[in-house]
Tab-separated table of C-alpha atoms in Angstrom:
chain	number	residue	atom	x	y	z
K	880	MET	CA	57.779	-30.898	-9.486
K	881	ALA	CA	55.177	-32.747	-8.220
K	882	GLU	CA	52.117	-30.696	-6.586
K	883	TYR	CA	49.728	-32.343	-4.007
K	884	PRO	CA	46.000	-31.172	-3.950
K	885	ALA	CA	45.473	-30.341	-0.040
K	886	LEU	CA	43.138	-28.289	1.864
K	887	GLU	CA	43.801	-25.925	4.339
K	888	ILE	CA	40.998	-26.455	7.037
K	889	HIS	CA	41.471	-23.194	9.434
K	890	PHE	CA	39.820	-23.740	13.210
K	891	LEU	CA	37.607	-20.704	13.950
K	892	PRO	CA	37.275	-20.089	17.479
K	893	PRO	CA	35.316	-20.702	19.310
K	894	HIS	CA	34.886	-24.339	18.207
K	895	ASP	CA	33.163	-27.238	19.738
K	896	HIS	CA	35.256	-29.861	20.993
K	897	ALA	CA	33.164	-32.530	18.985
K	898	LEU	CA	34.289	-30.995	15.446
K	899	PRO	CA	37.695	-32.455	14.877
K	900	ASP	CA	36.078	-35.863	14.786
K	901	ARG	CA	33.439	-34.863	12.835
K	902	LEU	CA	35.738	-33.905	10.184
K	903	TYR	CA	37.660	-36.666	10.383
K	904	ALA	CA	34.511	-38.933	9.653
K	905	LEU	CA	33.443	-36.311	6.884
K	906	LEU	CA	36.938	-36.490	5.246
K	907	ASP	CA	37.133	-40.255	5.302
K	908	ASP	CA	34.418	-40.707	2.707
K	909	PHE	CA	36.473	-39.097	0.143
K	910	GLU	CA	39.873	-41.087	0.740
K	911	PRO	CA	42.251	-38.474	2.041
K	912	SER	CA	46.212	-39.861	1.801
K	913	ALA	CA	47.264	-37.701	4.951
K	914	ILE	CA	46.309	-35.137	7.384
K	915	HIS	CA	48.603	-33.195	9.043
K	916	GLU	CA	47.660	-31.034	12.050
K	917	ASP	CA	49.622	-27.805	13.431
K	918	ASP	CA	50.439	-27.886	17.047
K	919	LEU	CA	47.781	-25.887	18.587
K	920	ASN	CA	45.562	-27.868	16.378
K	921	ASP	CA	43.722	-24.965	14.453
K	922	LEU	CA	44.856	-25.284	11.082
K	923	TRP	CA	45.171	-28.884	9.297
K	924	ARG	CA	46.511	-29.509	5.707
K	925	VAL	CA	44.468	-32.632	4.165
K	926	PHE	CA	46.120	-34.254	1.749
K	927	PHE	CA	44.556	-36.302	-1.435
K	928	ARG	CA	45.663	-38.614	-4.558
K	929	ALA	CA	43.274	-36.342	-6.702
K	930	GLY	CA	42.531	-32.985	-7.213
K	931	GLY	CA	38.273	-34.043	-7.864
K	932	SER	CA	38.391	-35.687	-4.283
K	933	ARG	CA	40.010	-32.617	-3.134
K	934	ASP	CA	37.451	-30.415	-4.778
K	935	ARG	CA	34.176	-32.952	-3.676
K	936	ALA	CA	35.759	-32.891	0.075
K	937	ARG	CA	35.811	-28.869	-0.007
K	938	SER	CA	32.228	-28.653	-1.068
K	939	ALA	CA	31.241	-31.198	1.549
K	940	LEU	CA	33.338	-28.923	4.206
K	941	THR	CA	31.536	-25.582	2.954
K	942	GLN	CA	28.446	-26.772	4.972
K	943	ILE	CA	30.475	-27.214	8.563
K	944	ALA	CA	30.638	-24.221	10.598
K	945	GLY	CA	33.435	-22.674	12.922
K	946	ILE	CA	35.772	-23.875	9.942
K	947	ARG	CA	37.500	-21.668	6.688
K	948	VAL	CA	38.733	-24.290	3.618
K	949	ASP	CA	41.196	-22.894	0.919
K	950	ALA	CA	41.986	-25.490	-1.560
K	951	VAL	CA	45.402	-25.454	-2.579
K	952	ASP	CA	48.246	-27.599	-4.553
K	953	VAL	CA	51.536	-28.071	-2.429
K	954	PRO	CA	54.656	-28.040	-4.571
K	955	ASP	CA	57.731	-30.112	-4.107
K	956	GLU	CA	57.808	-33.883	-2.985
K	957	ASP	CA	59.942	-33.268	0.425
K	958	TRP	CA	57.249	-31.029	1.670
K	959	ALA	CA	56.882	-33.847	4.358
K	960	ARG	CA	60.206	-33.492	5.655
K	961	ARG	CA	59.871	-29.408	5.235
K	962	SER	CA	56.983	-29.286	7.239
K	963	GLN	CA	57.740	-31.236	9.920
K	964	GLU	CA	61.533	-30.657	10.505
K	965	GLY	CA	61.174	-29.364	13.598
K	966	LEU	CA	59.847	-32.845	15.059
K	967	LYS	CA	61.063	-34.037	17.938
K	968	ALA	CA	61.201	-37.584	19.349
K	969	ILE	CA	58.577	-38.486	21.922
K	970	ALA	CA	58.295	-41.078	24.464
K	971	ALA	CA	54.747	-43.265	23.858
K	972	GLY	CA	55.070	-45.170	27.537
K	973	GLY	CA	58.326	-47.351	27.153
K	974	LEU	CA	58.811	-46.620	23.579
K	975	LEU	CA	60.767	-43.610	21.891
K	976	VAL	CA	59.175	-42.765	18.397
K	977	ALA	CA	62.311	-40.455	16.760
K	978	PRO	CA	62.688	-39.083	13.152
K	979	PRO	CA	66.250	-39.775	11.664
K	980	TRP	CA	67.428	-36.281	12.961
K	981	ASP	CA	66.895	-36.673	16.716
K	982	VAL	CA	67.711	-40.296	17.361
K	983	PRO	CA	68.720	-40.380	20.971
K	984	ARG	CA	71.912	-42.487	22.018
K	985	ASP	CA	72.227	-45.114	24.560
K	986	THR	CA	68.722	-44.353	26.271
K	987	GLY	CA	68.132	-47.900	26.984
K	988	THR	CA	64.653	-47.346	25.878
K	989	PRO	CA	63.556	-48.831	22.290
K	990	VAL	CA	63.632	-46.207	19.710
K	991	ILE	CA	61.426	-46.406	16.824
K	992	ILE	CA	62.905	-44.254	13.615
K	993	ILE	CA	59.930	-42.679	11.372
K	994	GLU	CA	60.212	-40.416	8.324
K	995	PRO	CA	57.524	-37.666	8.160
K	996	SER	CA	55.869	-38.592	4.837
K	997	THR	CA	52.529	-38.583	3.733
K	998	GLY	CA	51.580	-41.686	5.990
K	999	PHE	CA	50.303	-40.929	9.116
K	1000	GLY	CA	51.946	-41.679	12.422
K	1001	THR	CA	55.261	-39.469	13.560
K	1002	GLY	CA	54.233	-40.765	16.857
K	1003	HIS	CA	53.024	-36.911	17.761
K	1004	HIS	CA	49.559	-37.575	17.170
K	1005	ALA	CA	47.530	-38.314	20.468
K	1006	THR	CA	45.522	-41.768	18.310
K	1007	THR	CA	49.275	-43.091	17.834
K	1008	ARG	CA	50.240	-42.383	21.188
K	1009	LEU	CA	47.000	-44.016	22.472
K	1010	CYS	CA	47.858	-47.120	20.497
K	1011	LEU	CA	51.336	-47.231	21.337
K	1012	VAL	CA	50.797	-47.131	25.468
K	1013	LEU	CA	47.918	-50.011	25.025
K	1014	LEU	CA	50.346	-52.371	23.248
K	1015	GLN	CA	52.265	-52.125	26.087
K	1016	ARG	CA	49.660	-53.636	27.928
K	1017	LEU	CA	50.087	-56.556	26.138
K	1018	ASP	CA	52.606	-59.442	26.231
K	1019	LEU	CA	53.159	-59.766	22.287
K	1020	ARG	CA	56.127	-61.994	22.577
K	1021	GLY	CA	55.650	-64.645	19.649
K	1022	ALA	CA	51.900	-63.480	18.719
K	1023	ARG	CA	50.569	-62.300	15.396
K	1024	VAL	CA	49.803	-58.964	14.989
K	1025	LEU	CA	47.920	-56.819	12.080
K	1026	ASP	CA	48.295	-53.223	11.388
K	1027	VAL	CA	45.390	-52.287	9.616
K	1028	GLY	CA	45.908	-48.857	8.252
K	1029	THR	CA	49.732	-48.892	8.961
K	1030	GLY	CA	50.430	-45.131	7.608
K	1031	SER	CA	53.741	-44.971	8.495
K	1032	GLY	CA	54.171	-48.557	9.937
K	1033	VAL	CA	54.951	-47.105	13.245
K	1034	LEU	CA	52.282	-49.663	15.560
K	1035	ALA	CA	53.601	-52.614	13.149
K	1036	LEU	CA	57.158	-51.442	14.349
K	1037	ALA	CA	55.994	-51.287	17.796
K	1038	ALA	CA	54.694	-54.447	18.104
K	1039	TRP	CA	57.881	-56.020	16.192
K	1040	LYS	CA	59.830	-54.043	18.955
K	1041	LEU	CA	57.742	-55.563	21.609
K	1042	GLY	CA	58.392	-59.122	20.496
K	1043	ALA	CA	55.852	-60.252	18.414
K	1044	SER	CA	56.822	-62.819	15.679
K	1045	ASP	CA	54.300	-62.369	13.071
K	1046	VAL	CA	53.686	-59.075	11.557
K	1047	VAL	CA	51.634	-57.403	8.693
K	1048	ALA	CA	51.624	-53.788	8.207
K	1049	ILE	CA	48.263	-53.424	5.659
K	1050	ASP	CA	47.213	-50.192	3.809
K	1051	ASN	CA	45.370	-49.558	0.599
K	1052	ASP	CA	47.389	-46.352	0.362
K	1053	ALA	CA	50.401	-47.083	-2.111
K	1054	ASP	CA	52.229	-44.064	-0.844
K	1055	ALA	CA	51.955	-44.839	2.741
K	1056	LEU	CA	53.027	-48.465	1.876
K	1057	ASP	CA	55.907	-46.815	0.191
K	1058	ASN	CA	56.985	-44.775	3.313
K	1059	ALA	CA	56.287	-47.884	5.637
K	1060	ARG	CA	58.654	-50.182	3.630
K	1061	GLU	CA	61.504	-47.154	4.190
K	1062	ASN	CA	60.624	-47.017	7.714
K	1063	ILE	CA	60.858	-50.731	8.126
K	1064	ALA	CA	63.762	-50.844	6.163
K	1065	ARG	CA	65.278	-48.087	8.535
K	1066	ASN	CA	64.158	-49.831	11.832
K	1067	GLY	CA	66.122	-53.017	10.706
K	1068	ALA	CA	63.083	-55.285	10.200
K	1069	ALA	CA	62.450	-55.924	6.705
K	1070	ALA	CA	63.012	-59.318	7.081
K	1071	SER	CA	60.294	-59.694	10.004
K	1072	LEU	CA	57.532	-57.568	8.535
K	1073	ASP	CA	55.403	-58.350	5.905
K	1074	ILE	CA	53.282	-55.489	3.721
K	1075	ILE	CA	49.799	-55.888	1.998
K	1076	GLN	CA	47.717	-53.550	-0.102
K	1077	ASP	CA	44.412	-54.200	0.405
K	1078	ASP	CA	41.247	-52.389	1.233
K	1079	LEU	CA	39.380	-53.973	4.772
K	1080	GLY	CA	36.533	-55.039	2.554
K	1081	SER	CA	38.539	-57.666	0.289
K	1082	LEU	CA	41.145	-58.120	3.171
K	1083	ARG	CA	42.117	-61.823	3.486
K	1084	VAL	CA	44.886	-62.784	5.525
K	1085	GLN	CA	45.238	-64.970	8.628
K	1086	ARG	CA	43.578	-64.165	11.906
K	1087	ALA	CA	45.977	-62.140	13.863
K	1088	ASP	CA	46.179	-61.844	18.338
K	1089	VAL	CA	46.753	-58.875	17.994
K	1090	VAL	CA	44.211	-56.679	15.505
K	1091	LEU	CA	45.437	-52.742	15.467
K	1092	GLY	CA	43.024	-50.516	13.635
K	1093	ASN	CA	44.296	-46.531	14.517
K	1094	LEU	CA	41.759	-45.318	11.671
K	1095	THR	CA	38.262	-42.928	12.233
K	1096	GLY	CA	34.996	-43.732	14.135
K	1097	ALA	CA	33.443	-43.983	10.686
K	1098	VAL	CA	35.567	-46.243	9.242
K	1099	LEU	CA	35.827	-48.523	12.477
K	1100	VAL	CA	32.088	-48.571	13.056
K	1101	ARG	CA	31.464	-49.169	8.882
K	1102	TYR	CA	34.013	-51.854	8.659
K	1103	ALA	CA	33.398	-53.832	12.408
K	1104	GLN	CA	32.641	-56.941	11.201
K	1105	GLU	CA	35.782	-57.259	9.306
K	1106	LEU	CA	38.147	-56.127	11.822
K	1107	ARG	CA	36.506	-58.528	14.011
K	1108	SER	CA	37.130	-61.392	11.426
K	1109	LEU	CA	40.791	-61.066	11.320
K	1110	LEU	CA	40.460	-61.879	14.881
K	1111	THR	CA	41.513	-65.050	16.755
K	1112	ASP	CA	38.772	-66.400	18.842
K	1113	ARG	CA	41.116	-64.868	21.808
K	1114	GLY	CA	42.482	-62.140	20.429
K	1115	CYS	CA	41.780	-58.672	21.360
K	1116	LEU	CA	41.767	-55.487	19.023
K	1117	ILE	CA	42.925	-51.778	19.916
K	1118	LEU	CA	41.432	-49.136	17.764
K	1119	SER	CA	41.891	-45.480	17.816
K	1120	GLY	CA	40.465	-42.628	16.159
K	1121	PHE	CA	37.504	-41.626	17.964
K	1122	ALA	CA	36.342	-38.951	20.630
K	1123	PRO	CA	36.006	-40.084	24.381
K	1124	GLN	CA	32.501	-39.135	23.692
K	1125	ASP	CA	32.276	-41.669	20.683
K	1126	VAL	CA	33.597	-44.899	22.722
K	1127	ALA	CA	30.245	-46.206	23.034
K	1128	VAL	CA	29.534	-46.142	20.012
K	1129	ILE	CA	32.048	-47.789	19.009
K	1130	GLN	CA	32.071	-50.350	22.056
K	1131	THR	CA	28.440	-51.179	20.272
K	1132	ALA	CA	29.644	-51.796	16.671
K	1133	PHE	CA	31.784	-54.826	18.452
K	1134	ALA	CA	29.130	-56.172	20.487
K	1135	GLY	CA	29.731	-58.995	21.613
K	1136	LEU	CA	33.788	-57.926	22.387
K	1137	GLY	CA	34.397	-57.421	26.033
K	1138	LEU	CA	35.665	-54.064	27.180
K	1139	ILE	CA	39.645	-54.372	28.384
K	1140	HIS	CA	40.531	-51.295	28.903
K	1141	VAL	CA	40.016	-47.241	27.529
K	1142	GLU	CA	42.901	-44.743	26.965
K	1143	VAL	CA	42.344	-40.666	26.817
K	1144	ASP	CA	44.264	-37.969	25.441
K	1145	GLY	CA	42.469	-34.548	25.397
K	1146	ASP	CA	39.958	-34.744	22.138
K	1147	TRP	CA	40.934	-38.583	21.271
K	1148	ALA	CA	40.352	-42.075	22.992
K	1149	ALA	CA	41.508	-45.428	22.104
K	1150	MET	CA	40.144	-49.004	23.205
K	1151	MET	CA	41.348	-52.484	23.765
K	1152	LEU	CA	38.246	-55.070	23.261
K	1153	GLY	CA	38.599	-58.757	23.311
């Protein structure tokens, strides 16, 4: 039976509202394959591709006050389904994101079906919902869209549902892309969406009208120039994965692009630049 190296991060009350964003930035250096949060956001389970990366991340996290960190090996390749089997369909603006076991019938609202897996993006995390809401502010009919760090493929599928004619889902995690392929096929979009496995530092693709980056604040700052280079002259970026107090930092990293709109949901923010 397969086992997945992971960390369980317990948040000790009370904790600073900025702590989750700090942890996302720190964990990014160790390339986690998934981060799953419980409903109360007081326990994270962070998965890694290798035990060595997990152990190095644990050593770094022991320096952070306000948390307890345990190294675990999670058995059974079906862990994601079992741990998220209570998920229900969730609305984000005029879209619904639903697991296969809770697909609404005859709602008249576009539905994106997402199977929970190690890829980010069941729609329940605020950063995903924020990106979905910002996408719906655009007229995507006939647009080319790049979803960088696609995870489950939910944002790429949303762009397709909203009328984009050319959508590319990009990730450097083979497991996440396997999940994305399954979700794209499940939604009947296999013939309409392209999938690329690559890193931002080496990615070479045709520029797009809309570029989505639901990543982390640290990654957005580090790869700001690469993300900007993916955008057409009149295109726009939709970015998320950072705290509201970091909006100015992210905007500075993308200096030269105008701020079109900011959305905030609790401890998370997203912005549209163009």
